[in-house]
mmCIF file of C-alpha atoms in Angstrom:
data_model
loop_
_atom_site.group_PDB
_atom_site.id
_atom_site.type_symbol
_atom_site.label_atom_id
_atom_site.label_comp_id
_atom_site.label_asym_id
_atom_site.label_seq_id
_atom_site.Cartn_x
_atom_site.Cartn_y
_atom_site.Cartn_z
ATOM 1 C CA UNK A 1281 0.002 0.018 -0.088
ATOM 2 C CA UNK A 1282 2.740 2.434 0.892
ATOM 3 C CA UNK A 1283 4.585 1.292 -2.098
ATOM 4 C CA UNK A 1284 1.840 2.253 -4.396
ATOM 5 C CA UNK A 1285 1.325 5.548 -2.680
ATOM 6 C CA UNK A 1286 4.999 6.397 -3.077
ATOM 7 C CA UNK A 1287 4.708 5.363 -6.754
ATOM 8 C CA UNK A 1288 1.634 7.564 -7.513
ATOM 9 C CA UNK A 1289 3.440 10.527 -5.800
ATOM 10 C CA UNK A 1290 6.494 9.934 -7.914
ATOM 11 C CA UNK A 1291 4.441 9.818 -11.026
ATOM 12 C CA UNK A 1292 2.580 12.969 -10.182
ATOM 13 C CA UNK A 1293 6.004 14.842 -9.408
ATOM 14 C CA UNK A 1294 7.253 13.749 -12.804
ATOM 15 C CA UNK A 1295 4.098 14.629 -14.481
ATOM 16 C CA UNK A 1296 4.409 18.171 -12.881
ATOM 17 C CA UNK A 1297 8.187 18.383 -13.821
ATOM 18 C CA UNK A 1298 7.485 17.277 -17.334
ATOM 19 C CA UNK A 1299 4.414 19.751 -17.608
ATOM 20 C CA UNK A 1300 6.661 22.616 -16.280
ATOM 21 C CA UNK A 1301 9.602 21.686 -18.660
ATOM 22 C CA UNK A 1302 7.018 21.681 -21.536
ATOM 23 C CA UNK A 1303 5.749 25.113 -20.736
ATOM 24 C CA UNK A 1304 9.278 26.457 -20.395
ATOM 25 C CA UNK A 1305 10.074 25.042 -23.757
ATOM 26 C CA UNK A 1306 6.902 26.358 -25.368
ATOM 27 C CA UNK A 1307 7.344 29.839 -23.832
ATOM 28 C CA UNK A 1308 10.264 31.013 -25.972
ATOM 29 C CA UNK A 1309 8.134 30.488 -29.039
ATOM 30 C CA UNK A 1310 5.738 33.340 -27.953
ATOM 31 C CA UNK A 1311 8.503 35.737 -26.439
ATOM 32 C CA UNK A 1312 9.391 38.463 -28.895
ATOM 33 C CA UNK A 1313 12.948 39.905 -29.232
ATOM 34 C CA UNK A 1314 13.680 43.456 -27.890
ATOM 35 C CA UNK A 1315 14.240 44.765 -31.612
ATOM 36 C CA UNK A 1316 10.959 43.272 -32.820
ATOM 37 C CA UNK A 1317 9.043 44.789 -29.820
ATOM 38 C CA UNK A 1318 10.784 48.086 -30.664
ATOM 39 C CA UNK A 1319 9.858 47.713 -34.250
ATOM 40 C CA UNK A 1320 6.333 47.007 -33.392
ATOM 41 C CA UNK A 1321 6.381 50.045 -30.853
ATOM 42 C CA UNK A 1322 8.070 52.449 -33.273
ATOM 43 C CA UNK A 1323 6.222 51.395 -36.294
ATOM 44 C CA UNK A 1324 2.823 53.039 -35.543
ATOM 45 C CA UNK A 1325 4.673 56.133 -34.277
ATOM 46 C CA UNK A 1326 6.797 56.183 -37.720
ATOM 47 C CA UNK A 1327 3.592 55.927 -39.601
ATOM 48 C CA UNK A 1328 1.990 58.909 -37.495
ATOM 49 C CA UNK A 1329 4.970 60.977 -37.951
ATOM 50 C CA UNK A 1330 5.130 60.314 -41.713
ATOM 51 C CA UNK A 1331 1.428 61.443 -42.053
ATOM 52 C CA UNK A 1332 2.085 64.494 -40.201
ATOM 53 C CA UNK A 1333 5.190 65.170 -42.266
ATOM 54 C CA UNK A 1334 3.203 64.636 -45.398
ATOM 55 C CA UNK A 1335 0.325 66.996 -44.151
ATOM 56 C CA UNK A 1336 3.104 69.630 -43.213
ATOM 57 C CA UNK A 1337 4.869 69.306 -46.382
ATOM 58 C CA UNK A 1338 1.587 69.775 -48.540
ATOM 59 C CA UNK A 1339 0.806 72.971 -46.484
ATOM 60 C CA UNK A 1340 4.265 74.403 -46.957
ATOM 61 C CA UNK A 1341 3.888 73.516 -50.833
ATOM 62 C CA UNK A 1342 0.694 75.168 -50.829
ATOM 63 C CA UNK A 1343 2.232 78.157 -49.109
ATOM 64 C CA UNK A 1344 5.083 78.322 -51.479
ATOM 65 C CA UNK A 1345 2.742 78.262 -54.436
ATOM 66 C CA UNK A 1346 0.728 81.062 -52.797
ATOM 67 C CA UNK A 1347 3.785 83.014 -52.400
ATOM 68 C CA UNK A 1348 4.917 82.216 -55.877
ATOM 69 C CA UNK A 1349 1.754 83.624 -57.412
ATOM 70 C CA UNK A 1350 2.011 86.634 -55.103
ATOM 71 C CA UNK A 1351 5.410 87.158 -56.204
ATOM 72 C CA UNK A 1352 4.455 86.948 -60.044
ATOM 73 C CA UNK A 1353 1.567 89.274 -59.566
ATOM 74 C CA UNK A 1354 3.920 91.820 -57.884
ATOM 75 C CA UNK A 1355 6.357 91.369 -60.805
ATOM 76 C CA UNK A 1356 3.721 91.695 -63.329
ATOM 77 C CA UNK A 1357 2.625 94.931 -61.616
ATOM 78 C CA UNK A 1358 6.276 96.136 -61.587
ATOM 79 C CA UNK A 1359 6.678 95.331 -65.286
ATOM 80 C CA UNK A 1360 3.385 97.342 -66.048
ATOM 81 C CA UNK A 1361 4.638 100.202 -63.974
ATOM 82 C CA UNK A 1362 8.074 100.227 -65.715
ATOM 83 C CA UNK A 1363 6.344 100.116 -69.090
ATOM 84 C CA UNK A 1364 4.132 102.986 -67.948
ATOM 85 C CA UNK A 1365 7.129 105.154 -66.887
ATOM 86 C CA UNK A 1366 9.053 104.074 -70.014
ATOM 87 C CA UNK A 1367 6.272 105.481 -72.145
ATOM 88 C CA UNK A 1368 5.758 108.679 -70.015
ATOM 89 C CA UNK A 1369 9.908 109.117 -70.489
ATOM 90 C CA UNK A 1370 9.468 108.644 -74.288
ATOM 91 C CA UNK A 1371 6.795 110.862 -74.385
ATOM 92 C CA UNK A 1372 8.588 113.503 -72.399
ATOM 93 C CA UNK A 1373 11.705 113.279 -74.525
ATOM 94 C CA UNK A 1374 9.748 113.499 -77.761
ATOM 95 C CA UNK A 1375 7.890 116.591 -76.454
ATOM 96 C CA UNK A 1376 11.241 118.155 -75.164
ATOM 97 C CA UNK A 1377 12.811 117.538 -78.726
ATOM 98 C CA UNK A 1378 9.799 119.149 -80.343
ATOM 99 C CA UNK A 1379 10.074 121.926 -78.170
ATOM 100 C CA UNK A 1380 13.793 122.327 -78.893
ATOM 101 C CA UNK A 1381 12.840 122.182 -82.628
ATOM 102 C CA UNK A 1382 10.146 124.562 -82.297
ATOM 103 C CA UNK A 1383 12.264 126.888 -80.341
ATOM 104 C CA UNK A 1384 15.155 126.705 -82.829
ATOM 105 C CA UNK A 1385 12.865 127.549 -85.671
ATOM 106 C CA UNK A 1386 11.337 130.429 -83.694
ATOM 107 C CA UNK A 1387 14.762 131.659 -82.840
ATOM 108 C CA UNK A 1388 15.920 131.297 -86.376
ATOM 109 C CA UNK A 1389 12.682 133.140 -87.753
ATOM 110 C CA UNK A 1390 13.351 135.735 -85.211
ATOM 111 C CA UNK A 1391 16.908 136.283 -86.377
ATOM 112 C CA UNK A 1392 15.940 136.143 -90.010
ATOM 113 C CA UNK A 1393 13.126 138.471 -89.718
ATOM 114 C CA UNK A 1394 13.996 140.795 -86.904
ATOM 115 C CA UNK A 1395 15.008 143.567 -89.363
ATOM 116 C CA UNK A 1396 11.826 143.137 -91.341
ATOM 117 C CA UNK A 1397 10.304 146.517 -90.244
ATOM 118 C CA UNK A 1398 13.537 148.191 -90.826
ATOM 119 C CA UNK A 1399 14.101 146.653 -94.230
ATOM 120 C CA UNK A 1400 10.509 147.587 -95.292
ATOM 121 C CA UNK A 1401 11.493 151.191 -94.425
ATOM 122 C CA UNK A 1402 14.939 150.950 -96.277
ATOM 123 C CA UNK A 1403 13.570 149.591 -99.604
ATOM 124 C CA UNK A 1404 11.980 153.064 -100.124
ATOM 125 C CA UNK A 1405 15.686 154.550 -100.144
ATOM 126 C CA UNK A 1406 16.468 151.851 -102.479
ATOM 127 C CA UNK A 1407 13.822 152.673 -104.598
ATOM 128 C CA UNK A 1408 14.805 156.210 -104.701
ATOM 129 C CA UNK A 1409 18.287 155.373 -106.011
ATOM 130 C CA UNK A 1410 16.529 153.329 -108.819
ATOM 131 C CA UNK A 1411 14.251 156.367 -109.656
ATOM 132 C CA UNK A 1412 17.203 158.811 -109.695
ATOM 133 C CA UNK A 1413 19.205 156.348 -112.095
ATOM 134 C CA UNK A 1414 16.259 155.945 -114.493
ATOM 135 C CA UNK A 1415 15.730 159.574 -114.887
ATOM 136 C CA UNK A 1416 19.154 159.887 -116.776
ATOM 137 C CA UNK A 1417 18.347 159.199 -120.468
ATOM 138 C CA UNK A 1418 20.539 156.456 -121.831
ATOM 139 C CA UNK A 1419 21.465 158.192 -124.974
ATOM 140 C CA UNK A 1420 23.197 160.914 -122.934
ATOM 141 C CA UNK A 1421 25.234 158.258 -121.315
ATOM 142 C CA UNK A 1422 26.175 156.661 -124.490
ATOM 143 C CA UNK A 1423 26.877 159.824 -126.433
ATOM 144 C CA UNK A 1424 30.546 160.222 -127.695
ATOM 145 C CA UNK A 1425 30.800 163.814 -127.472
ATOM 146 C CA UNK A 1426 30.269 164.945 -123.835
ATOM 147 C CA UNK A 1427 30.447 168.595 -122.727
ATOM 148 C CA UNK A 1428 31.435 169.522 -119.086
ATOM 149 C CA UNK A 1429 27.832 169.465 -117.720
ATOM 150 C CA UNK A 1430 27.124 166.181 -119.566
ATOM 151 C CA UNK A 1431 30.284 164.641 -118.219
ATOM 152 C CA UNK A 1432 29.402 165.804 -114.612
ATOM 153 C CA UNK A 1433 25.872 164.054 -115.194
ATOM 154 C CA UNK A 1434 27.655 160.846 -116.324
ATOM 155 C CA UNK A 1435 30.038 161.036 -113.365
ATOM 156 C CA UNK A 1436 27.033 161.551 -110.994
ATOM 157 C CA UNK A 1437 25.145 158.697 -112.561
ATOM 158 C CA UNK A 1438 28.203 156.302 -112.129
ATOM 159 C CA UNK A 1439 28.573 157.325 -108.567
ATOM 160 C CA UNK A 1440 24.957 156.938 -107.810
ATOM 161 C CA UNK A 1441 24.985 153.432 -109.597
ATOM 162 C CA UNK A 1442 28.110 152.450 -107.656
ATOM 163 C CA UNK A 1443 26.443 153.504 -104.411
ATOM 164 C CA UNK A 1444 23.390 151.478 -105.220
ATOM 165 C CA UNK A 1445 25.291 148.347 -106.027
ATOM 166 C CA UNK A 1446 27.224 148.675 -102.803
ATOM 167 C CA UNK A 1447 24.038 149.213 -100.883
ATOM 168 C CA UNK A 1448 22.259 146.156 -102.502
ATOM 169 C CA UNK A 1449 25.425 143.955 -101.922
ATOM 170 C CA UNK A 1450 25.298 144.945 -98.149
ATOM 171 C CA UNK A 1451 21.574 144.212 -97.978
ATOM 172 C CA UNK A 1452 22.055 140.986 -99.595
ATOM 173 C CA UNK A 1453 24.445 139.870 -96.979
ATOM 174 C CA UNK A 1454 21.768 140.426 -94.386
ATOM 175 C CA UNK A 1455 19.230 138.444 -96.381
ATOM 176 C CA UNK A 1456 17.439 141.518 -98.219
ATOM 177 C CA UNK A 1457 17.534 141.056 -101.876
ATOM 178 C CA UNK A 1458 15.893 142.773 -104.715
ATOM 179 C CA UNK A 1459 14.245 141.100 -107.795
ATOM 180 C CA UNK A 1460 12.955 142.261 -111.137
ATOM 181 C CA UNK A 1461 10.453 139.707 -112.682
ATOM 182 C CA UNK A 1462 10.562 141.305 -116.269
ATOM 183 C CA UNK A 1463 10.021 138.658 -118.771
ATOM 184 C CA UNK A 1464 9.048 136.146 -116.199
ATOM 185 C CA UNK A 1465 5.647 134.277 -115.967
ATOM 186 C CA UNK A 1466 3.333 136.025 -113.513
ATOM 187 C CA UNK A 1467 3.422 134.583 -110.118
ATOM 188 C CA UNK A 1468 0.731 135.883 -107.794
ATOM 189 C CA UNK A 1469 2.744 134.948 -104.610
ATOM 190 C CA UNK A 1470 5.654 137.330 -105.721
ATOM 191 C CA UNK A 1471 3.896 139.798 -108.035
ATOM 192 C CA UNK A 1472 1.338 142.244 -107.969
ATOM 193 C CA UNK A 1473 -0.422 142.997 -111.305
ATOM 194 C CA UNK A 1474 -1.183 146.607 -111.572
ATOM 195 C CA UNK A 1475 -2.490 146.346 -115.038
ATOM 196 C CA UNK A 1476 -2.933 143.850 -117.834
ATOM 197 C CA UNK A 1477 -2.966 144.309 -121.700
ATOM 198 C CA UNK A 1478 -2.857 142.116 -124.816
ATOM 199 C CA UNK A 1479 0.200 141.924 -126.677
ATOM 200 C CA UNK A 1480 0.366 139.625 -129.656
ATOM 201 C CA UNK A 1481 4.362 139.329 -129.909
ATOM 202 C CA UNK A 1482 4.490 138.286 -126.204
ATOM 203 C CA UNK A 1483 3.324 135.114 -124.335
ATOM 204 C CA UNK A 1484 0.104 135.180 -122.346
ATOM 205 C CA UNK A 1485 0.453 135.794 -118.598
ATOM 206 C CA UNK A 1486 3.965 137.037 -118.916
ATOM 207 C CA UNK A 1487 5.392 140.159 -117.194
ATOM 208 C CA UNK A 1488 6.463 142.798 -119.778
ATOM 209 C CA UNK A 1489 6.727 145.735 -117.574
ATOM 210 C CA UNK A 1490 8.254 146.337 -114.056
ATOM 211 C CA UNK A 1491 6.649 149.204 -112.281
ATOM 212 C CA UNK A 1492 8.221 148.679 -108.947
ATOM 213 C CA UNK A 1493 10.869 146.057 -108.148
ATOM 214 C CA UNK A 1494 10.095 143.476 -105.394
ATOM 215 C CA UNK A 1495 12.253 142.492 -102.352
ATOM 216 C CA UNK A 1496 12.755 139.388 -100.458
ATOM 217 C CA UNK A 1497 13.958 138.876 -97.006
ATOM 218 C CA UNK A 1498 15.573 135.316 -96.465
ATOM 219 C CA UNK A 1499 13.535 133.961 -99.136
ATOM 220 C CA UNK A 1500 10.239 135.383 -98.017
ATOM 221 C CA UNK A 1501 8.555 137.948 -99.971
ATOM 222 C CA UNK A 1502 8.895 141.239 -97.997
ATOM 223 C CA UNK A 1503 7.156 143.387 -100.919
ATOM 224 C CA UNK A 1504 5.673 142.065 -104.144
ATOM 225 C CA UNK A 1505 6.927 143.475 -107.340
ATOM 226 C CA UNK A 1506 4.329 145.671 -109.204
ATOM 227 C CA UNK A 1507 4.240 144.609 -112.799
ATOM 228 C CA UNK A 1508 2.176 144.772 -115.996
ATOM 229 C CA UNK A 1509 1.052 141.428 -117.387
ATOM 230 C CA UNK A 1510 0.283 140.359 -120.940
ATOM 231 C CA UNK A 1511 -3.216 139.175 -121.401
ATOM 232 C CA UNK A 1512 -3.884 137.498 -124.748
ATOM 233 C CA UNK A 1513 -6.912 135.424 -123.721
#
């Protein structure tokens, strides 16, 4: 009886030891290594940080795009302002050059025609020289036999003619020039027709007589010539 009890007890102890050993052998199969545990612990956190980084990157990208659009608009506005100022500058330069040209023309006209009033008064004196010279008959000037009085008249005529020539040359240097349209076609811009008459031996609308010679000041008619014109039609 005692032997049987001891035997049963031994069997129970062996079973208990055997079960404990089996449990100890089976337990490592379910124990995770520290690296795996750390990986399992870190993995969700890594996924969480990655989503946050992606969200943050998207926000930064959107902010950068917004900033880029803003900079483009500012650049376009500055370029438009530059074009506007360039246009204003070119207009100002053009206006200034036009002003310079207009001022130069006005100054030149002022210089060229500053003596216009004086010249108008002076042409009367030149006309008097011309009238005095035309009063001397041409046959007396060409006469071969000259008395003392006739020689004095010729000398006076030559002196007046020389003085007239010097005066006309001086006036010409200052832009005042006399013109005689005799034999030229009638020009209403330069001639004043005092009378017209038919003449078969001359062309129509031709100046055949100069009653008063004309004057030009720097190319502009100061006084038109008074003429007689042929009218055959």
